[in-house]
Tab-separated table of C-alpha atoms in Angstrom:
chain	number	residue	atom	x	y	z
A	19	SER	CA	61.258	-0.870	-211.552
A	20	GLN	CA	64.236	0.432	-209.634
A	21	THR	CA	66.692	-1.739	-207.756
A	22	ILE	CA	69.763	-1.097	-205.648
A	23	HIS	CA	72.623	-3.506	-205.261
A	24	GLN	CA	75.318	-3.315	-202.648
A	25	TRP	CA	78.373	-5.528	-202.205
A	26	PRO	CA	80.094	-7.263	-200.639
A	27	ALA	CA	77.518	-8.300	-198.052
A	28	THR	CA	80.159	-9.267	-195.519
A	29	LEU	CA	83.777	-8.243	-195.239
A	30	VAL	CA	86.497	-9.006	-192.701
A	31	GLN	CA	89.594	-6.878	-193.062
A	32	PRO	CA	92.774	-6.329	-191.010
A	33	VAL	CA	93.592	-2.949	-189.538
A	34	GLY	CA	95.481	-0.828	-192.013
A	35	SER	CA	94.098	-2.533	-195.109
A	36	PRO	CA	92.124	-0.693	-197.807
A	37	LEU	CA	88.362	-0.806	-198.243
A	38	SER	CA	86.019	-0.577	-201.172
A	39	LEU	CA	82.253	-1.002	-200.866
A	40	GLU	CA	80.249	-0.599	-204.018
A	41	CYS	CA	76.657	0.353	-204.651
A	42	THR	CA	74.770	0.570	-207.934
A	43	VAL	CA	71.240	1.643	-208.751
A	44	GLU	CA	69.280	0.392	-211.740
A	45	GLY	CA	66.093	1.557	-213.364
A	46	THR	CA	66.407	5.290	-212.741
A	47	SER	CA	68.597	8.238	-213.696
A	48	ASN	CA	70.153	11.076	-211.711
A	49	PRO	CA	69.411	9.655	-208.270
A	50	ASN	CA	70.616	11.186	-205.046
A	51	LEU	CA	72.886	8.659	-203.380
A	52	TYR	CA	73.754	8.158	-199.725
A	53	TRP	CA	76.041	6.146	-197.480
A	54	TYR	CA	74.835	5.515	-193.930
A	55	ARG	CA	76.425	3.613	-191.072
A	56	GLN	CA	74.137	1.700	-188.750
A	57	ALA	CA	75.414	1.024	-185.237
A	58	ALA	CA	73.581	-0.509	-182.321
A	59	GLY	CA	72.287	2.191	-180.026
A	60	ARG	CA	73.410	4.940	-182.368
A	61	GLY	CA	70.883	4.701	-185.148
A	62	LEU	CA	71.775	5.519	-188.725
A	63	GLN	CA	74.471	8.068	-189.254
A	64	LEU	CA	74.717	9.788	-192.618
A	65	LEU	CA	78.301	9.608	-193.855
A	66	PHE	CA	78.158	10.935	-197.424
A	67	TYR	CA	75.639	12.006	-200.000
A	68	SER	CA	75.861	12.842	-203.671
A	69	VAL	CA	73.564	14.778	-205.989
A	70	GLY	CA	75.577	14.059	-209.156
A	71	ILE	CA	78.673	12.551	-210.737
A	72	GLY	CA	81.762	13.676	-208.891
A	73	GLN	CA	79.739	15.641	-206.327
A	74	ILE	CA	80.316	14.333	-202.824
A	75	SER	CA	79.337	15.902	-199.526
A	76	SER	CA	80.728	14.595	-196.281
A	77	GLU	CA	78.587	14.804	-193.182
A	78	VAL	CA	81.082	13.727	-190.534
A	79	PRO	CA	84.877	13.770	-190.355
A	80	GLN	CA	86.223	10.272	-190.574
A	81	ASN	CA	88.649	7.831	-192.055
A	82	LEU	CA	86.407	7.092	-195.037
A	83	SER	CA	85.848	8.678	-198.429
A	84	ALA	CA	83.230	8.335	-201.135
A	85	SER	CA	83.233	8.644	-204.885
A	86	ARG	CA	80.656	8.684	-207.648
A	87	PRO	CA	82.403	7.829	-210.912
A	88	GLN	CA	79.146	7.160	-212.770
A	89	ASP	CA	75.592	8.403	-212.395
A	90	ARG	CA	74.327	5.277	-210.668
A	91	GLN	CA	77.475	4.081	-208.930
A	92	PHE	CA	78.527	5.069	-205.425
A	93	ILE	CA	81.695	3.785	-203.769
A	94	LEU	CA	82.791	3.944	-200.141
A	95	SER	CA	86.531	3.669	-199.608
A	96	SER	CA	89.337	3.834	-197.130
A	97	LYS	CA	93.090	3.725	-197.637
A	98	LYS	CA	93.773	2.327	-194.167
A	99	LEU	CA	91.036	0.847	-192.034
A	100	LEU	CA	90.762	1.471	-188.309
A	101	LEU	CA	89.106	-0.744	-185.732
A	102	SER	CA	86.467	1.944	-185.285
A	103	ASP	CA	85.423	1.573	-188.928
A	104	SER	CA	83.713	-1.713	-188.111
A	105	GLY	CA	79.980	-1.520	-188.626
A	106	PHE	CA	77.043	-2.034	-190.907
A	107	TYR	CA	77.043	0.214	-193.961
A	108	LEU	CA	73.929	1.028	-195.929
A	109	CYS	CA	73.692	2.566	-199.355
A	110	ALA	CA	70.491	4.336	-200.311
A	111	TRP	CA	69.020	6.364	-203.149
A	112	THR	CA	66.134	8.716	-203.720
A	113	PHE	CA	64.603	10.552	-206.639
A	114	ARG	CA	66.420	13.841	-207.079
A	115	ASP	CA	63.474	15.886	-208.216
A	116	ARG	CA	60.756	14.545	-205.964
A	117	VAL	CA	60.170	15.820	-202.479
A	118	THR	CA	59.008	12.482	-201.147
A	119	GLY	CA	61.662	11.944	-198.544
A	120	GLU	CA	61.571	8.231	-199.215
A	121	LEU	CA	64.961	6.559	-199.258
A	122	PHE	CA	65.405	3.149	-200.863
A	123	PHE	CA	68.008	1.124	-199.054
A	124	GLY	CA	70.347	-1.621	-200.116
A	125	GLU	CA	70.786	-4.799	-198.131
A	126	GLY	CA	73.866	-3.509	-196.367
A	127	SER	CA	77.501	-4.485	-195.945
A	128	ARG	CA	78.811	-5.704	-192.625
A	129	LEU	CA	82.439	-4.725	-192.128
A	130	THR	CA	84.564	-6.216	-189.385
A	131	VAL	CA	88.024	-4.779	-188.873
A	132	LEU	CA	90.373	-6.996	-186.864
B	79	ALA	CA	70.775	21.454	-186.673
B	80	GLN	CA	68.168	18.760	-186.859
B	81	ARG	CA	67.832	16.025	-184.297
B	82	VAL	CA	65.537	13.060	-183.740
B	83	THR	CA	65.131	11.415	-180.357
B	84	GLN	CA	63.660	7.994	-179.710
B	85	PRO	CA	63.835	7.503	-175.952
B	86	GLU	CA	63.124	3.772	-175.896
B	87	LYS	CA	65.638	1.248	-177.174
B	88	LEU	CA	63.273	-1.634	-176.570
B	89	LEU	CA	59.522	-1.802	-176.235
B	90	SER	CA	57.889	-5.074	-175.323
B	91	VAL	CA	54.095	-5.505	-175.517
B	92	PHE	CA	51.655	-8.387	-175.588
B	93	LYS	CA	49.724	-9.303	-178.686
B	94	GLY	CA	46.510	-7.301	-178.851
B	95	ALA	CA	47.820	-4.515	-176.625
B	96	PRO	CA	48.165	-0.935	-177.867
B	97	VAL	CA	51.542	0.242	-179.117
B	98	GLU	CA	53.088	3.688	-178.986
B	99	LEU	CA	56.615	4.307	-180.201
B	100	LYS	CA	57.808	7.741	-179.174
B	101	CYS	CA	59.644	10.198	-181.384
B	102	ASN	CA	60.584	13.801	-180.686
B	103	TYR	CA	62.409	16.100	-183.027
B	104	SER	CA	64.286	19.354	-183.124
B	105	TYR	CA	64.264	21.430	-186.291
B	106	SER	CA	64.081	25.135	-186.938
B	107	GLY	CA	62.112	24.965	-190.171
B	108	SER	CA	59.093	23.042	-191.354
B	109	PRO	CA	60.016	19.371	-191.106
B	110	GLU	CA	58.909	16.301	-192.929
B	111	LEU	CA	58.666	13.315	-190.619
B	112	PHE	CA	58.806	9.621	-191.453
B	113	TRP	CA	58.767	6.230	-189.833
B	114	TYR	CA	60.984	3.502	-191.265
B	115	VAL	CA	60.841	-0.156	-190.311
B	116	GLN	CA	63.318	-3.004	-190.545
B	117	TYR	CA	61.915	-6.491	-190.168
B	118	SER	CA	64.254	-9.361	-189.391
B	119	ARG	CA	66.504	-10.119	-192.365
B	120	GLN	CA	64.841	-7.500	-194.540
B	121	ARG	CA	65.869	-4.120	-195.836
B	122	LEU	CA	65.082	-0.908	-194.066
B	123	GLN	CA	61.943	0.481	-195.681
B	124	LEU	CA	59.528	3.355	-195.377
B	125	LEU	CA	56.484	2.667	-193.223
B	126	LEU	CA	54.682	5.991	-193.385
B	127	ARG	CA	55.162	9.738	-193.765
B	128	HIS	CA	53.290	12.492	-192.006
B	129	ILE	CA	52.231	14.366	-195.133
B	130	SER	CA	50.293	11.350	-196.371
B	131	ARG	CA	48.166	11.102	-193.232
B	132	GLU	CA	47.659	7.443	-193.972
B	133	SER	CA	47.379	4.266	-191.957
B	134	ILE	CA	49.814	1.561	-192.942
B	135	LYS	CA	49.503	-1.937	-191.465
B	136	GLY	CA	47.272	-0.399	-188.806
B	137	PHE	CA	49.914	2.147	-187.783
B	138	THR	CA	49.291	5.890	-187.670
B	139	ALA	CA	51.417	8.844	-186.669
B	140	ASP	CA	50.368	12.427	-186.098
B	141	LEU	CA	52.741	15.339	-186.282
B	142	ASN	CA	52.360	17.537	-183.203
B	143	LYS	CA	54.291	20.719	-183.867
B	144	GLY	CA	53.549	22.128	-180.439
B	145	GLU	CA	55.159	19.173	-178.712
B	146	THR	CA	57.592	18.518	-181.595
B	147	SER	CA	56.547	14.895	-181.588
B	148	PHE	CA	55.661	12.249	-184.156
B	149	HIS	CA	54.687	9.199	-182.158
B	150	LEU	CA	53.797	5.964	-183.948
B	151	LYS	CA	50.666	4.220	-182.729
B	152	LYS	CA	48.722	1.043	-183.315
B	153	PRO	CA	45.672	0.049	-181.289
B	154	PHE	CA	46.261	-3.703	-181.332
B	155	ALA	CA	49.751	-5.144	-181.722
B	156	GLN	CA	50.328	-8.185	-183.901
B	157	GLU	CA	53.205	-10.628	-183.744
B	158	GLU	CA	54.350	-9.594	-187.221
B	159	ASP	CA	54.851	-6.041	-185.977
B	160	SER	CA	58.016	-7.117	-184.184
B	161	ALA	CA	60.799	-5.136	-185.833
B	162	MET	CA	63.158	-2.198	-185.460
B	163	TYR	CA	61.468	1.148	-185.989
B	164	TYR	CA	63.274	4.355	-186.875
B	165	CYS	CA	61.863	7.842	-186.826
B	166	ALA	CA	63.388	10.190	-189.390
B	167	LEU	CA	63.289	13.860	-190.280
B	168	SER	CA	63.935	15.662	-193.537
B	169	GLY	CA	64.389	19.321	-194.181
B	170	GLY	CA	63.413	18.823	-197.818
B	171	LEU	CA	65.526	19.470	-200.881
B	172	THR	CA	67.559	22.335	-199.457
B	173	GLY	CA	71.316	22.153	-199.665
B	174	GLY	CA	71.729	18.779	-201.256
B	175	GLY	CA	68.631	16.877	-201.435
B	176	ASN	CA	66.418	15.047	-199.040
B	177	LYS	CA	68.901	14.213	-196.344
B	178	LEU	CA	67.245	12.198	-193.628
B	179	THR	CA	68.263	12.391	-189.997
B	180	PHE	CA	67.371	9.203	-188.148
B	181	GLY	CA	66.746	8.487	-184.517
B	182	THR	CA	68.505	5.686	-182.685
B	183	GLY	CA	65.626	3.290	-183.253
B	184	THR	CA	63.233	1.341	-181.064
B	185	GLN	CA	63.088	-2.440	-181.137
B	186	LEU	CA	59.458	-3.509	-180.829
B	187	LYS	CA	58.858	-6.997	-179.518
B	188	VAL	CA	55.323	-8.353	-179.555
B	189	GLU	CA	54.883	-11.284	-177.224
B	190	LEU	CA	52.159	-13.905	-177.369
């Protein structure tokens, strides 16, 4: 069976510090990968998605970047965090070749920037 | 552009009462609609999708293309239905695979 792991679960960082959130998927190959941000009253906002190694699409301009160094690894990064980067970040995956529309979500990472 | 609107942030009902969570969408093509649910301290997960035309945990949702709606309904609410519900839309595999656009979510609270 497939699993998705996301870490760290909680992170408190000062303004201007770097960020690295990591997500890995097990039990499948060639998944589509996604980073969402969940904010109260604003729903889930798609930040980045990837259909393959090194292929990253950004949905919204922001202070964050994403990378996919391996097939089942997806990393969310920032060189210098802003207060507005605080939030709950969700990684998700789906089968690339199936039109199911079902996303499988990780447990999330809560980032607080002080 | 695709958009999903959930007009209610919070919906409070009594146990045994009917439930209707509203969802309207905007999309120029032929959409796929979904409802996702997040129970307390659990992961966000798929509840149902319109193409399956299935009832999950007593919930159903019918796609109304004329009204561009996909409301989630259950005739008798149960306490365990309390959760955050998100409506989502997909344009399919075009341009980078199964991107889902989510609404802002509705918190359902079932009171005894």
